[in-house]
Every structure is written in structure tokens, then in C-alpha cells.
XYZ file of C-alpha atoms in Angstrom:
729
model
C 39.573 7.778 -19.927
C 37.357 4.769 -19.203
C 38.274 4.856 -15.511
C 37.625 8.585 -15.306
C 34.249 8.190 -17.037
C 33.252 5.349 -14.681
C 34.314 7.337 -11.617
C 32.302 10.331 -12.796
C 29.271 8.137 -13.352
C 29.558 6.707 -9.850
C 29.903 10.177 -8.331
C 26.768 11.382 -10.097
C 24.787 8.420 -8.816
C 26.171 8.679 -5.296
C 26.261 12.320 -4.142
C 28.371 12.579 -1.047
C 29.723 9.036 -1.552
C 27.134 7.677 0.899
C 26.785 4.279 -0.787
C 30.519 3.850 -1.298
C 31.251 4.776 2.313
C 28.693 2.248 3.490
C 30.184 -0.395 1.206
C 33.646 0.361 2.589
C 32.357 -0.118 6.151
C 30.742 -3.425 5.255
C 33.840 -4.566 3.398
C 36.078 -3.862 6.370
C 33.779 -5.524 8.910
C 33.050 -8.547 6.692
C 36.731 -9.055 5.909
C 37.771 -8.855 9.556
C 35.034 -11.243 10.653
C 35.550 -13.758 7.840
C 39.345 -13.865 7.949
C 39.416 -13.953 11.756
C 36.900 -16.804 11.960
C 37.980 -18.808 8.902
C 41.742 -18.545 9.136
C 42.286 -17.287 12.684
C 39.853 -19.548 14.556
C 39.760 -22.175 11.790
C 35.970 -22.490 12.041
C 34.010 -22.490 8.751
C 30.629 -22.248 10.480
C 31.721 -19.232 12.486
C 33.062 -17.610 9.315
C 29.936 -18.342 7.253
C 27.520 -16.869 9.769
C 29.810 -13.954 10.500
C 30.077 -12.989 6.837
C 26.404 -13.445 5.995
C 25.433 -11.760 9.243
C 27.372 -8.700 8.132
C 25.801 -8.707 4.657
C 22.273 -9.319 5.949
C 22.404 -6.662 8.678
C 24.424 -4.171 6.660
C 23.120 -4.512 3.111
C 19.605 -5.993 3.325
C 18.492 -4.084 6.434
C 17.212 -0.559 5.699
C 17.343 1.379 8.950
C 16.305 5.008 9.525
C 17.897 7.757 11.520
C 21.439 8.826 12.377
C 24.297 6.378 12.928
C 23.870 5.974 16.725
C 20.185 5.150 16.273
C 20.926 2.550 13.572
C 23.635 1.005 15.744
C 21.235 0.780 18.684
C 18.572 -0.894 16.550
C 21.099 -3.465 15.303
C 22.212 -4.388 18.815
C 18.653 -4.522 20.160
C 17.651 -6.843 17.305
C 20.150 -9.514 18.362
C 17.702 -11.516 20.555
C 15.342 -11.838 17.599
C 18.245 -12.892 15.369
C 19.308 -15.544 17.880
C 15.754 -16.892 18.078
C 15.408 -17.108 14.289
C 18.747 -18.896 13.898
C 17.894 -21.312 16.718
C 14.470 -22.130 15.245
C 15.935 -22.576 11.777
C 18.731 -24.826 13.067
C 16.325 -27.154 14.911
C 13.865 -27.334 11.986
C 16.563 -28.147 9.428
C 16.145 -31.891 10.113
C 13.135 -32.017 7.768
C 12.321 -30.206 4.541
C 8.658 -29.940 5.475
C 9.388 -28.749 8.998
C 11.763 -26.102 7.656
C 9.206 -25.041 5.018
C 6.457 -24.794 7.647
C 8.749 -22.663 9.775
C 9.535 -20.525 6.735
C 5.817 -19.972 6.134
C 5.272 -18.807 9.710
C 8.486 -16.797 10.050
C 8.098 -15.220 6.622
C 4.591 -14.000 7.399
C 5.176 -12.892 10.994
C 8.362 -10.987 10.205
C 6.816 -9.221 7.208
C 3.458 -8.480 8.846
C 5.081 -7.146 12.033
C 5.963 -4.042 10.033
C 2.389 -2.756 10.388
C 3.150 -2.002 14.032
C 6.554 -0.398 13.578
C 8.146 0.897 10.355
C 11.612 0.043 11.676
C 10.680 -3.619 11.441
C 10.050 -3.108 7.720
C 13.716 -2.278 7.294
C 14.765 -5.340 9.287
C 12.336 -7.794 7.673
C 14.590 -9.015 4.841
C 17.555 -9.398 7.209
C 15.491 -11.389 9.707
C 14.234 -13.689 6.968
C 17.774 -14.280 5.720
C 18.940 -15.364 9.184
C 16.214 -18.002 9.362
C 16.775 -19.095 5.755
C 20.496 -19.625 6.244
C 20.005 -21.704 9.400
C 17.139 -23.830 8.077
C 19.212 -25.717 5.489
C 21.203 -28.908 5.985
C 23.447 -30.111 7.394
C 21.315 -30.648 10.486
C 23.876 -29.933 13.182
C 22.307 -28.523 16.360
C 25.711 -28.782 17.996
C 26.988 -25.951 15.790
C 24.393 -23.520 17.166
C 26.886 -21.772 19.517
C 29.229 -21.161 16.578
C 26.361 -19.852 14.440
C 25.176 -17.482 17.134
C 28.730 -16.409 17.902
C 29.494 -15.551 14.281
C 26.327 -13.495 13.860
C 26.786 -11.733 17.191
C 30.347 -10.784 16.337
C 29.250 -9.451 12.953
C 26.349 -7.378 14.285
C 28.327 -5.884 17.172
C 31.252 -4.914 14.945
C 28.894 -3.529 12.319
C 27.081 -1.430 14.948
C 30.401 -0.028 16.133
C 31.498 0.674 12.566
C 28.260 2.569 11.881
C 29.259 5.080 14.554
C 33.031 5.401 14.172
C 33.800 4.606 10.516
C 32.769 7.268 7.970
C 29.295 7.782 9.463
C 26.569 8.765 7.055
C 25.252 12.347 7.079
C 22.444 12.819 9.568
C 19.227 12.549 7.521
C 16.298 14.929 7.740
C 13.822 13.262 10.060
C 10.043 13.399 9.811
C 9.967 15.582 12.924
C 12.257 18.072 11.200
C 10.006 18.073 8.145
C 7.035 18.663 10.422
C 8.820 21.561 12.088
C 9.649 23.036 8.675
C 5.987 22.732 7.660
C 4.999 24.486 10.898
C 7.400 27.345 10.153
C 6.018 27.659 6.633
C 2.459 27.738 7.926
C 3.352 30.279 10.615
C 4.851 32.642 8.011
C 1.728 32.307 5.872
C -0.496 32.928 8.908
C 1.368 36.147 9.690
C 0.895 37.294 6.104
C -2.764 36.242 6.132
C -3.334 38.278 9.294
C -2.002 41.339 7.484
C -4.170 40.563 4.454
C -7.327 40.219 6.546
C -6.611 43.401 8.480
C -5.713 45.558 5.482
C -5.651 44.024 1.975
C -3.948 47.154 0.563
C -0.870 46.813 2.778
C -0.521 43.041 2.625
C 2.906 41.746 1.728
C 3.645 41.425 -1.967
C 5.288 38.085 -1.359
C 2.087 36.452 -0.068
C 1.927 34.106 -3.053
C 5.532 33.094 -2.460
C 4.860 32.329 1.197
C 1.738 30.431 0.250
C 3.682 28.322 -2.258
C 6.410 27.650 0.308
C 3.822 26.606 2.885
C 2.221 24.146 0.468
C 5.626 22.781 -0.588
C 6.607 22.209 3.046
C 3.230 20.583 3.685
C 3.717 18.244 0.725
C 6.969 17.002 2.284
C 5.079 15.523 5.261
C 2.709 13.440 3.154
C 3.106 9.746 4.044
C 3.093 8.805 0.356
C 6.288 10.838 -0.109
C 8.065 9.400 2.927
C 10.110 6.155 2.863
C 8.509 3.360 4.862
C 11.263 3.157 7.457
C 11.046 6.921 8.097
C 7.294 7.418 8.118
C 5.492 7.780 11.486
C 3.292 4.753 10.872
C 4.069 2.860 14.079
C 1.259 2.002 16.467
C 2.875 3.810 19.390
C 1.556 7.001 20.938
C 4.285 9.284 19.599
C 3.900 8.206 15.966
C 0.129 8.520 16.257
C 0.615 12.026 17.604
C 2.865 12.926 14.664
C 0.182 11.772 12.227
C -2.413 13.904 14.016
C 0.000 16.851 13.923
C 0.405 16.479 10.167
C -3.369 16.357 9.641
C -3.887 19.418 11.863
C -1.267 21.409 9.936
C -2.897 20.556 6.619
C -6.314 21.602 7.916
C -4.923 24.835 9.322
C -3.263 25.689 6.000
C -6.500 25.100 4.097
C -8.396 27.342 6.519
C -5.705 30.050 6.276
C -5.829 29.905 2.496
C -9.591 30.297 2.626
C -9.282 33.311 4.917
C -6.718 34.951 2.638
C -8.932 34.399 -0.404
C -11.967 35.886 1.369
C -10.173 38.942 2.734
C -12.431 41.988 3.159
C -12.144 44.583 0.376
C -11.695 47.478 2.829
C -9.285 47.813 5.770
C -10.456 46.567 9.187
C -7.895 47.982 11.631
C -9.082 46.112 14.729
C -10.184 42.658 13.652
C -10.234 39.940 16.329
C -9.660 37.271 13.665
C -6.373 38.939 12.666
C -5.143 39.015 16.248
C -6.095 35.378 16.600
C -4.162 34.504 13.436
C -1.015 36.126 14.797
C -1.336 34.140 18.006
C -1.884 30.969 15.951
C 1.262 31.735 13.961
C 3.401 32.082 17.078
C 1.937 28.954 18.709
C 2.478 26.955 15.522
C 6.082 28.123 15.249
C 6.913 27.312 18.879
C 5.104 23.961 18.757
C 7.052 22.893 15.686
C 10.355 23.773 17.333
C 9.363 21.817 20.450
C 9.731 18.618 18.403
C 13.519 19.036 18.476
C 15.363 17.080 21.202
C 15.799 19.119 24.363
C 13.472 21.931 23.250
C 10.947 23.215 25.817
C 7.346 22.074 25.494
C 4.854 24.458 23.932
C 2.341 26.228 26.167
C -1.165 27.203 25.132
C -1.918 30.103 27.470
C -1.447 32.849 24.851
C -3.547 30.987 22.284
C -6.338 30.459 24.819
C -6.411 34.191 25.568
C -6.579 35.035 21.855
C -9.390 32.529 21.308
C -11.336 33.975 24.230
C -10.988 37.488 22.804
C -12.048 36.319 19.356
C -15.091 34.572 20.786
C -16.002 37.715 22.726
C -16.284 39.547 19.401
C -18.235 36.629 17.912
C -22.012 36.015 18.259
C -22.352 34.280 21.635
C -24.815 34.547 24.468
C -28.568 34.246 24.719
C -29.693 37.352 22.836
C -30.934 37.535 19.260
C -29.824 39.077 15.990
C -31.653 42.398 15.576
C -30.224 43.883 12.408
C -29.180 42.272 9.143
C -26.207 40.105 10.111
C -22.764 40.619 8.607
C -22.590 37.174 6.993
C -19.082 37.700 5.663
C -17.839 38.616 9.116
C -19.603 35.605 10.634
C -18.026 33.193 8.170
C -14.598 34.799 8.459
C -14.597 34.654 12.268
C -15.859 31.070 12.215
C -13.014 30.109 9.890
C -10.456 31.795 12.147
C -11.772 29.946 15.205
C -11.756 26.636 13.338
C -8.158 27.318 12.311
C -7.253 28.076 15.940
C -8.766 24.771 16.983
C -6.506 22.924 14.523
C -3.480 24.855 15.798
C -4.406 23.777 19.310
C -4.614 20.164 18.161
C -1.178 20.529 16.572
C 0.295 21.970 19.775
C -1.161 19.214 21.971
C 0.037 16.635 19.445
C 3.550 18.065 19.644
C 3.467 17.697 23.417
C 2.462 14.032 23.111
C 5.047 13.395 20.380
C 7.739 14.930 22.579
C 6.825 12.535 25.395
C 5.142 15.124 27.629
C 2.482 13.977 30.032
C -1.076 14.058 28.699
C -2.730 16.375 31.212
C -4.356 18.886 28.854
C -8.160 19.127 29.187
C -8.390 19.432 25.404
C -7.122 15.855 25.081
C -10.096 14.511 27.024
C -12.307 15.055 23.965
C -11.098 11.742 22.609
C -8.650 12.858 19.954
C -5.641 11.932 22.102
C -7.370 9.394 24.315
C -5.209 6.635 22.802
C -2.176 8.058 24.642
C -3.667 6.777 27.892
C -3.519 3.149 26.670
C -0.598 0.752 26.895
C 1.710 0.234 23.879
C 0.497 -3.364 23.529
C -3.101 -2.191 23.233
C -2.119 0.309 20.573
C -0.184 -2.349 18.647
C -3.156 -4.696 18.765
C -5.439 -2.003 17.367
C -3.043 -1.467 14.474
C -2.676 -5.183 13.729
C -6.436 -5.665 13.898
C -6.966 -2.898 11.358
C -4.714 -4.735 8.882
C -6.281 -8.158 9.445
C -8.711 -7.338 6.674
C -9.323 -8.912 3.242
C -8.260 -5.701 1.458
C -5.115 -4.966 3.423
C -2.229 -4.447 0.995
C 0.242 -5.210 3.779
C -1.528 -8.483 4.576
C -1.420 -9.482 0.905
C 2.284 -8.689 0.609
C 3.124 -10.651 3.755
C 1.144 -13.714 2.660
C 2.597 -13.614 -0.859
C 6.153 -13.480 0.426
C 5.642 -16.196 3.055
C 4.053 -18.625 0.595
C 6.718 -17.993 -2.052
C 9.571 -18.575 0.401
C 7.934 -21.725 1.772
C 7.519 -23.143 -1.752
C 11.117 -22.278 -2.551
C 12.251 -24.072 0.610
C 10.291 -27.189 -0.367
C 11.709 -27.121 -3.901
C 15.280 -26.753 -2.644
C 14.832 -29.626 -0.204
C 13.050 -32.003 -2.574
C 15.674 -31.408 -5.293
C 18.500 -31.857 -2.733
C 20.273 -28.684 -3.825
C 23.601 -28.213 -2.076
C 23.135 -24.446 -1.888
C 19.360 -24.201 -1.572
C 19.855 -21.003 0.374
C 20.431 -19.291 -2.956
C 17.002 -20.359 -4.210
C 15.251 -18.501 -1.399
C 17.592 -15.547 -1.726
C 16.679 -15.250 -5.411
C 12.971 -15.483 -4.589
C 13.346 -12.784 -1.954
C 15.255 -10.616 -4.440
C 12.820 -10.724 -7.368
C 9.455 -10.924 -5.606
C 7.692 -7.585 -5.459
C 4.230 -6.399 -4.512
C 2.906 -6.570 -8.081
C 3.418 -8.949 -10.990
C 4.630 -6.088 -13.178
C 7.370 -5.173 -10.710
C 8.331 -8.830 -10.267
C 8.721 -9.246 -14.023
C 10.835 -6.107 -14.085
C 13.206 -7.594 -11.506
C 13.394 -10.919 -13.401
C 15.571 -9.792 -16.296
C 18.442 -8.230 -14.327
C 18.414 -11.122 -11.855
C 18.753 -13.775 -14.557
C 21.064 -11.828 -16.854
C 23.311 -10.709 -14.011
C 23.532 -14.242 -12.611
C 24.445 -15.672 -16.017
C 27.212 -13.088 -16.443
C 28.495 -13.668 -12.927
C 28.343 -17.449 -13.265
C 30.239 -17.421 -16.563
C 32.960 -15.134 -15.174
C 33.377 -16.932 -11.861
C 33.142 -20.376 -13.469
C 35.856 -19.463 -15.940
C 38.084 -18.152 -13.155
C 37.600 -21.285 -11.067
C 38.610 -23.478 -14.006
C 42.080 -21.941 -14.009
C 42.499 -20.915 -10.343
C 42.079 -23.471 -7.593
C 44.195 -21.913 -4.842
C 42.062 -20.689 -1.892
C 44.655 -18.060 -1.040
C 43.903 -16.260 -4.311
C 40.234 -15.992 -3.414
C 41.164 -14.792 0.061
C 43.211 -11.978 -1.458
C 40.442 -10.821 -3.815
C 37.608 -11.139 -1.255
C 37.774 -7.508 -0.025
C 37.780 -6.264 -3.620
C 34.740 -8.342 -4.566
C 32.954 -7.234 -1.393
C 33.479 -3.568 -2.272
C 32.404 -4.141 -5.878
C 29.293 -6.161 -5.004
C 28.088 -4.028 -2.100
C 28.967 -0.613 -3.523
C 29.906 -0.313 -7.180
C 27.367 -2.891 -8.363
C 24.538 -1.070 -6.637
C 25.503 2.156 -8.374
C 25.926 0.621 -11.827
C 22.492 -1.014 -11.852
C 20.635 -4.264 -11.068
C 22.393 -6.381 -13.715
C 25.857 -5.452 -12.477
C 24.768 -5.794 -8.867
C 23.520 -9.346 -9.429
C 26.586 -10.306 -11.475
C 29.047 -8.986 -8.895
C 27.088 -10.582 -6.052
C 27.325 -13.920 -7.861
C 31.081 -13.486 -8.142
C 31.227 -12.590 -4.440
C 29.393 -15.750 -3.399
C 31.689 -17.825 -5.584
C 34.785 -16.251 -4.016
C 33.425 -16.902 -0.502
C 32.426 -20.531 -1.004
C 35.614 -21.301 -2.883
C 37.321 -20.826 0.488
C 34.811 -22.995 2.341
C 34.658 -26.080 0.110
C 36.357 -27.805 -2.858
C 33.483 -27.669 -5.358
C 35.383 -25.858 -8.099
C 33.668 -24.536 -11.191
C 30.464 -26.449 -10.399
C 29.835 -23.850 -7.719
C 29.043 -21.314 -10.450
C 26.776 -23.846 -12.143
C 24.923 -24.478 -8.884
C 24.505 -20.735 -8.354
C 22.968 -20.313 -11.816
C 20.540 -23.212 -11.371
C 19.478 -22.046 -7.914
C 18.868 -18.473 -9.009
C 16.852 -19.566 -12.041
C 14.700 -21.789 -9.839
C 14.225 -19.035 -7.273
C 13.260 -16.442 -9.869
C 10.730 -18.801 -11.458
C 9.117 -19.390 -8.068
C 9.091 -15.662 -7.358
C 7.497 -14.831 -10.700
C 4.848 -17.542 -10.342
C 3.980 -16.347 -6.845
C 3.785 -12.761 -8.070
C 1.451 -13.742 -10.912
C -0.736 -16.115 -8.890
C -1.256 -14.068 -5.710
C -2.746 -10.562 -5.998
C -0.812 -9.797 -9.208
C -2.214 -6.277 -9.580
C -0.418 -5.146 -6.452
C -1.733 -2.284 -4.367
C -3.640 -0.636 -7.207
C -6.673 -2.911 -6.899
C -6.702 -2.705 -3.098
C -6.301 1.064 -3.248
C -9.330 1.471 -5.502
C -11.466 -0.678 -3.216
C -10.184 0.865 0.019
C -10.515 4.412 -1.327
C -14.101 3.778 -2.432
C -15.012 2.350 0.985
C -13.130 5.183 2.680
C -15.096 7.815 0.787
C -18.333 5.984 1.578
C -17.692 5.914 5.331
C -16.655 9.566 5.157
C -19.993 10.379 3.549
C -21.738 8.508 6.372
C -19.698 10.415 8.950
C -20.629 13.765 7.385
C -24.311 12.864 7.324
C -24.339 11.590 10.903
C -22.395 14.612 12.157
C -24.996 16.946 10.658
C -27.830 14.845 12.060
C -26.171 14.944 15.478
C -25.920 18.749 15.645
C -29.562 18.893 14.520
C -30.491 16.616 17.411
C -31.816 13.906 15.092
C -29.220 11.244 16.039
C -26.662 10.502 18.753
C -23.005 11.588 18.445
C -21.314 9.991 15.402
C -18.599 8.212 17.433
C -19.076 4.876 15.662
C -19.019 6.510 12.212
C -15.824 8.419 13.003
C -14.227 5.237 14.338
C -15.001 3.501 11.024
C -13.298 6.403 9.239
C -10.191 5.908 11.389
C -10.004 2.186 10.619
C -10.510 2.727 6.909
C -7.894 5.472 6.919
C -5.278 2.983 8.150
C -5.939 0.655 5.205
C -6.166 3.327 2.540
C -2.967 5.049 3.686
C -1.083 1.720 3.654
C -2.391 0.932 0.170
C -1.476 4.423 -1.034
C 2.096 4.150 0.232
C 2.577 0.715 -1.365
C 1.029 1.986 -4.597
C 3.667 4.714 -4.706
C 6.419 2.109 -4.391
C 5.217 0.269 -7.517
C 5.662 1.007 -11.206
C 2.685 1.959 -13.353
C 2.066 2.354 -17.047
C 2.281 6.113 -17.740
C 0.069 5.674 -20.816
C -2.907 4.647 -18.703
C -5.132 7.273 -17.185
C -4.682 7.270 -13.443
C -6.804 8.548 -10.606
C -5.399 11.604 -8.870
C -5.001 9.703 -5.604
C -3.430 12.556 -3.700
C -6.450 14.805 -4.255
C -8.967 11.984 -3.738
C -7.545 10.926 -0.395
C -7.063 14.526 0.665
C -10.783 15.104 0.130
C -11.466 12.220 2.505
C -8.809 13.177 5.033
C -10.511 16.532 5.664
C -13.597 14.867 7.164
C -12.256 13.338 10.391
C -10.294 16.277 11.839
C -12.947 18.719 10.675
C -15.774 16.730 12.268
C -13.876 16.391 15.539
C -13.137 20.122 15.610
C -16.736 20.954 14.726
C -18.212 18.779 17.465
C -15.899 20.251 20.100
C -17.344 23.714 19.444
C -20.859 22.649 18.407
C -22.170 19.839 20.623
C -24.875 17.423 19.458
C -28.340 18.957 19.520
C -27.102 22.559 19.360
C -29.369 23.298 16.357
C -32.384 21.271 17.454
C -35.684 23.097 17.057
C -34.689 25.308 14.105
C -36.428 23.726 11.092
C -35.140 26.293 8.582
C -31.554 25.561 9.571
C -32.274 21.839 9.456
C -33.588 22.147 5.914
C -30.510 24.117 4.786
C -28.022 21.737 6.349
C -29.870 18.621 5.224
C -29.847 19.918 1.641
C -26.129 20.753 1.791
C -25.249 17.420 3.395
C -27.347 15.549 0.840
C -25.589 17.193 -2.110
C -22.233 16.555 -0.478
C -23.066 12.901 0.138
C -24.093 12.513 -3.486
C -20.765 14.000 -4.581
C -18.848 11.596 -2.323
C -20.838 8.621 -3.622
C -20.204 9.636 -7.237
C -16.503 10.006 -6.563
C -16.405 6.630 -4.788
C -18.062 4.943 -7.781
C -15.560 6.489 -10.214
C -12.615 5.539 -8.030
C -13.839 1.960 -7.656
C -13.715 1.580 -11.444
C -10.278 3.162 -11.728
C -11.428 6.194 -13.689
C -10.131 9.719 -13.426
C -12.565 11.601 -11.275
C -14.794 13.913 -13.247
C -15.594 17.471 -12.205
C -17.414 17.639 -8.874
C -20.427 19.892 -8.380
C -19.438 23.514 -8.039
C -19.024 24.204 -4.345
C -20.966 26.931 -2.607
C -19.111 29.066 -0.077
C -20.309 29.712 3.445
C -21.443 33.216 2.454
C -23.362 31.934 -0.576
C -25.078 29.318 1.565
C -26.155 31.735 4.284
C -27.260 34.408 1.811
C -30.084 32.061 0.834
C -31.546 32.292 4.322
C -30.267 35.718 5.389
C -33.791 36.873 6.337
C -34.131 33.881 8.674
C -31.054 34.937 10.641
C -32.674 38.185 11.776
C -34.278 37.516 15.139
C -32.594 34.148 15.592
C -30.766 33.201 18.753
C -27.143 34.386 18.654
C -25.798 31.063 19.872
C -27.787 29.182 17.222
C -26.542 31.522 14.512
C -22.976 30.796 15.558
C -23.580 27.040 15.407
C -25.281 27.305 12.011
C -22.421 29.337 10.587
C -19.779 26.881 11.784
C -21.581 23.758 10.560
C -22.395 25.329 7.222
C -18.842 26.611 6.829
C -17.540 23.067 7.405
C -19.832 21.599 4.740
C -18.820 24.319 2.277
C -15.138 23.565 2.918
C -15.660 19.838 2.239
C -17.492 20.608 -0.980
C -14.670 22.916 -2.005
C -12.106 20.120 -1.482
C -13.979 17.972 -4.012
C -13.619 20.622 -6.693
C -9.816 20.272 -6.541
C -9.858 16.702 -7.883
C -8.616 16.929 -11.461
C -6.272 15.039 -13.710
C -3.315 13.421 -11.879
C 0.007 15.181 -11.701
C 2.919 14.044 -13.853
C 4.534 12.316 -10.884
C 1.279 10.542 -10.025
C 0.738 9.383 -13.610
C 4.256 8.120 -14.111
C 4.101 6.215 -10.870
C 7.767 6.703 -10.260
C 9.302 4.123 -8.013
C 10.432 5.464 -4.654
C 13.518 4.322 -2.848
C 12.464 2.258 0.211
């Protein structure tokens, strides 16, 4: 009964047996490598590095994608692994030299993740390779054996990833993006029917709307594991981020169109035809993200936009009769939506590796794709070299903690000082609260494991016994322990280390004692580092970065309005500041989601707050493409209207930034005024105005109304946001 209950518990925690299959692969590879090197070749160094190479690359590395992709990443990482082992081996002659190397390696390896999320998954493994090599004995002559053991382990592990019980192919971010595009396309088709004839619109419009928003939520970076998120500095990941932003903007515009549908049927509405073309382009563009799919073309969308603009106020004439303000606002919204769909389609072409030859890209939105990868990486690193970068804080905290642990292990002449750093790496988290949470299972599990293994070693001193039970302990430590919880995982890992080193040296039961002392020392260092260095984690940085982000967004809105009024030059510098601040606030937001939070404390609804800011950049870029600077110069009535709207909006952003900076739940924003409500105030002024100027006024005012509307959606945080549930990295 007990065995059946345990098996059922494991099955519930491991649907599809993914973790157990992975543990079985690691067990097989580690056993083959260790037994072949230790007993076949008779080389303890080869065996040690082969076994720990398998554990580091297979258990500590978190790699994304299908099995062939993970195998390729493992093999391509070998030069870096060789370099780290070589540096560690040559610095092992001195405690201080090894600690200095640990400080540099720890920081560089951790901070490199800002340029490529795949390096985040490899960071712990890379650090372990240096840590293992940086401890005595100082034997540079054993470097070939060390490199040979690790190489054998990584190559066999890469092969096993592909041929031995491969994991199910995960849903990639591109697939999520394609699903979001399909959801938006279905909603656009339904919105087109609603705009054309509200009485015959599909009854399932609300269902399609809900599905579109659910699919859009799945592409939020805060809901995506770090190793899967498109946060790399390269052109394709940048394009995927732009695609996600364009889809969100298009959905908001479509929702606004559906809500403002005309009360009576309009059988031949250009906006409806444009929406159908947008739906088809969105659907095809999303599918083009799949490998081997043809690239999306924009000819049909361009024709639909041209027809919609032909039915829209353009030219050099003037408005003679009372303008149809509702029609003006509706058509402006449809054209703004089409612009976002075009951005999404061009972004899909860039993400698919197509050549950037589209004239639309020359506006600057995709200009980065013309730069070299090294330039793009430098831009990303530079953005994070800031005092409020959560990633910079985490990298410095980890590097300092590991360096202190290396000094302590060397000064105290610990025979297995490697375990001190391993314990520090295990318990240290991005906040003091999370570090304290990891402390209890680490200590309790180590005590249990040390007592069990010490007792066994008192009565069993035959290495052959430990050789026989090694595969069993590997499977338990790497698979079952992970499923049973942190305490069991730490206890079984302690037993595993005891079984391994019992075959490498004659230390006996004192090996368990050394393991306990080393882990206690490492956890103390980890806790002290977590308390002393940025103990509040990403929460404090997120508040500061979000407040600054909202402030620069307010500046960008104000300067964009001043530019179209001809009162200031184009807001390129302001929009660039928004981009840089967006990098920091998104990184802080993702790290915040990986931390635990007290559910009893009132939390800011970060998703809504950041969404309100994220609407500014793509909206401003779209607005300026259709409404160049100075397009409303010389119309004082329009200037007064827009200045008043922009001033109220800036005040709302500043108020929200002040509340966020103090960690309070945002209060109700000023009630937004729709585009129609805004223009109704100056309807008499539109009669006799230049048609082109009316079009520009409608589009700028519609944009400001949409931003104000996004502020009204900031309410109490959702249950998931308040609980701050920890997400699997």
C-alpha cells in the first residue's frame, strides 16, 4: 500500500513521467561514465569530472527547446566548459587567486544571461565547472584528464537527450505567438461583422474575445520561463518582442472598435473590409513563424489600407457639413489597427530570418536588424549596466557570495570545500525571503542525509557495495527526490555524494560529517549574502523602474503631441529613453514573478501598470508614421484641445508613478474621455477645417483617448499577482 501510494504521488507530480525519464537518462550516462573511468580506465580524476560533468550539464542546466536543440547547445558549450576548467585548475594554487577568479567568473557567467536567455539555463552548470576545478590539489598535469572526463560526459549526455526517452516537444514562444495571432484573427473577423451589422454579429463574440485575450496573456514575458522567453539581444528575439507588442495593440484597437459599433447596419463600410484583410494577414503572418512556412506578403493589406484611406478624409479640401465624428474615430481606429498588423507581419518576416527590404522598416522600428549581433548585444548589456538593474544586482550578489565561500573553504582548509560553494549556490536566491525559505530544507535534508550515510559507512566499508548502489542513488537523487520535495532532494543528494566519494577515497564515516559542516557553512554564507545585498529582491527595483518608466512615458506622450503641433522636433530621444527603461522594467518584472511574496500585503497590479506604459511606444511610433511632425501646426484650437488632453494624461501618469514608487495599489485614474467625446467639444471648429488636418487631429486625439482608457483598467491585483506564486525557471 505504501509503495502504491508513493507511486501515485510521484505520478501526480510528474505528468508524463518527464522528470523520471530525465533522471533515468542521467543515471545511465553517469553510471557508464563513472564506472568506465573509475574501474575501466582506473583514473579517479577522469571519473570525478565525468560524473560531475553529467550532473552539472544534465541536472543544473535548464535548457529550452526540443531534444535536438538541447543536445546542440550542450555540445556547443564545450569550449566554454574547457576554458572554465582550465582557468580554475591554474588558479587553484592560491585561495585568493581562486576566489578572485570565482568573483569574475561568477559575475560574468550570471550577467551574460542578459544577452541570451539560453545562457541563464547554463549559468549554474558553468559555475559548477569552475568551482570543481578551482579547489586543491593543484595539479595542472591532470588537466587533460579533467577535460576528457567532462567532454565524455557532455557528448554522451547530448546523444542520450536525442535517443533515450526524449522529452515531449514543448510549446515554443513562436507557437504561442502564432496561437495569439489566430485568436486575434478570429476576433477581427467577428469584429468586422459587428461593425458592418450589429444585428447579425455572431453570438459567440464574447467567447472569441475571451479566447483572444487568453491567448494574448500566454505571450506575456512575465508568464514565460526565462530560458524560453525571447529576451536575447539578437534581431530575431527583438522582432518577436515587437510582434507581441503589435498583437496586443491590435487586440486593444479591435476591442475598442467592437465596443463602438454603429447602432444601425452599414453594409459597405471600408473599415470592415480593412478588418477582414487584417484578420487574414495576421493569420498568415502567425503561421509564417513555423519552420519551413512561406513568408507573409503585405500586398493585400496595402490594397485594403489604400481603399480605407480613400473613404477617409484626405486631400486638400475642407469639411463643409457637420462631420460624422463617430465615423471619423472609427475609421481612424481601423487604420491604426492595420498599422499594428503591418508591424506584426514585418516582425514575423524578421523573426523568420527573411531579408529586411520592406520600406516600412525604414521608419526606425526595425532599424536594429541592420546592425551586427555584437552591436545588439552591447546595447542590451549597456541597458543593464544601471544602478537599478535587477539582473545586475543578482549577478553581483551571487559572485560575491561564491567568492566569500571560496575564501572560507580555503582558509579553513576544508577537504571538500566544493560542497561549501555548492550549498551557497543552492540556497542563494534573488531575495532574502526566498533565501530563508531555501535554508530549512537545505539544512534539514543535509542532516538527514548525513545521519543515514554516516550510519551506513560505519558498518559498510567495501567500495564494491557503493558501486552496486550508485545507480539506485543516482535515480533517487536526480528524480524521486526532486518530486518528493526540497528536503528529500537534499537528503538523497547528500547520500549520493557519500556513495560517490566512498569509491574515490578511504575517509569513511567522516565524509558524512564533512558534508554536513560544509553545507552548514555554505548556507550561512548564502543567507548572509542574501540579507546584506539587496535583500528585498526585485520588488524594490521594480517599484523604482516602473515609476521612472511611467515618467519617461509621460515625457514621450507630451513630446509626441508637441511634435505634431510643430512646437518641438521629433521625439526620437524621448522614445529611445522609453526603450531603455522598458528593458529594465521588464527584467525586474520577470524576476519579481519568480520570487515569493506575502499574500497578506497589498500589492500593485503590475500587469496593468506596465501594460499602461507599454501602450505608449508602439502607439507613438504608429501615430508618427501616419501623422508627421508639424502636421497640426497653425491650428490653435486643435493645439488647445490636444495640450489639455496631454496635460491631463501626464498628470495621471505622474500620479500613478508616485503611487507605484511607494508600493501602493494604484487608485482610480481619472475617467477617460473617448475620441468622440473629445471631438464633440470642438465639433463646430471642424466645419470648414482642412480635411487633412481633421484627419490628423482625429488620429492624435484618438491615441490620447486610448492611453487614458488604459489607465482606467488599473485596479486591485489579481489573485495570482497578489499571491506572487513562484514560477518554475
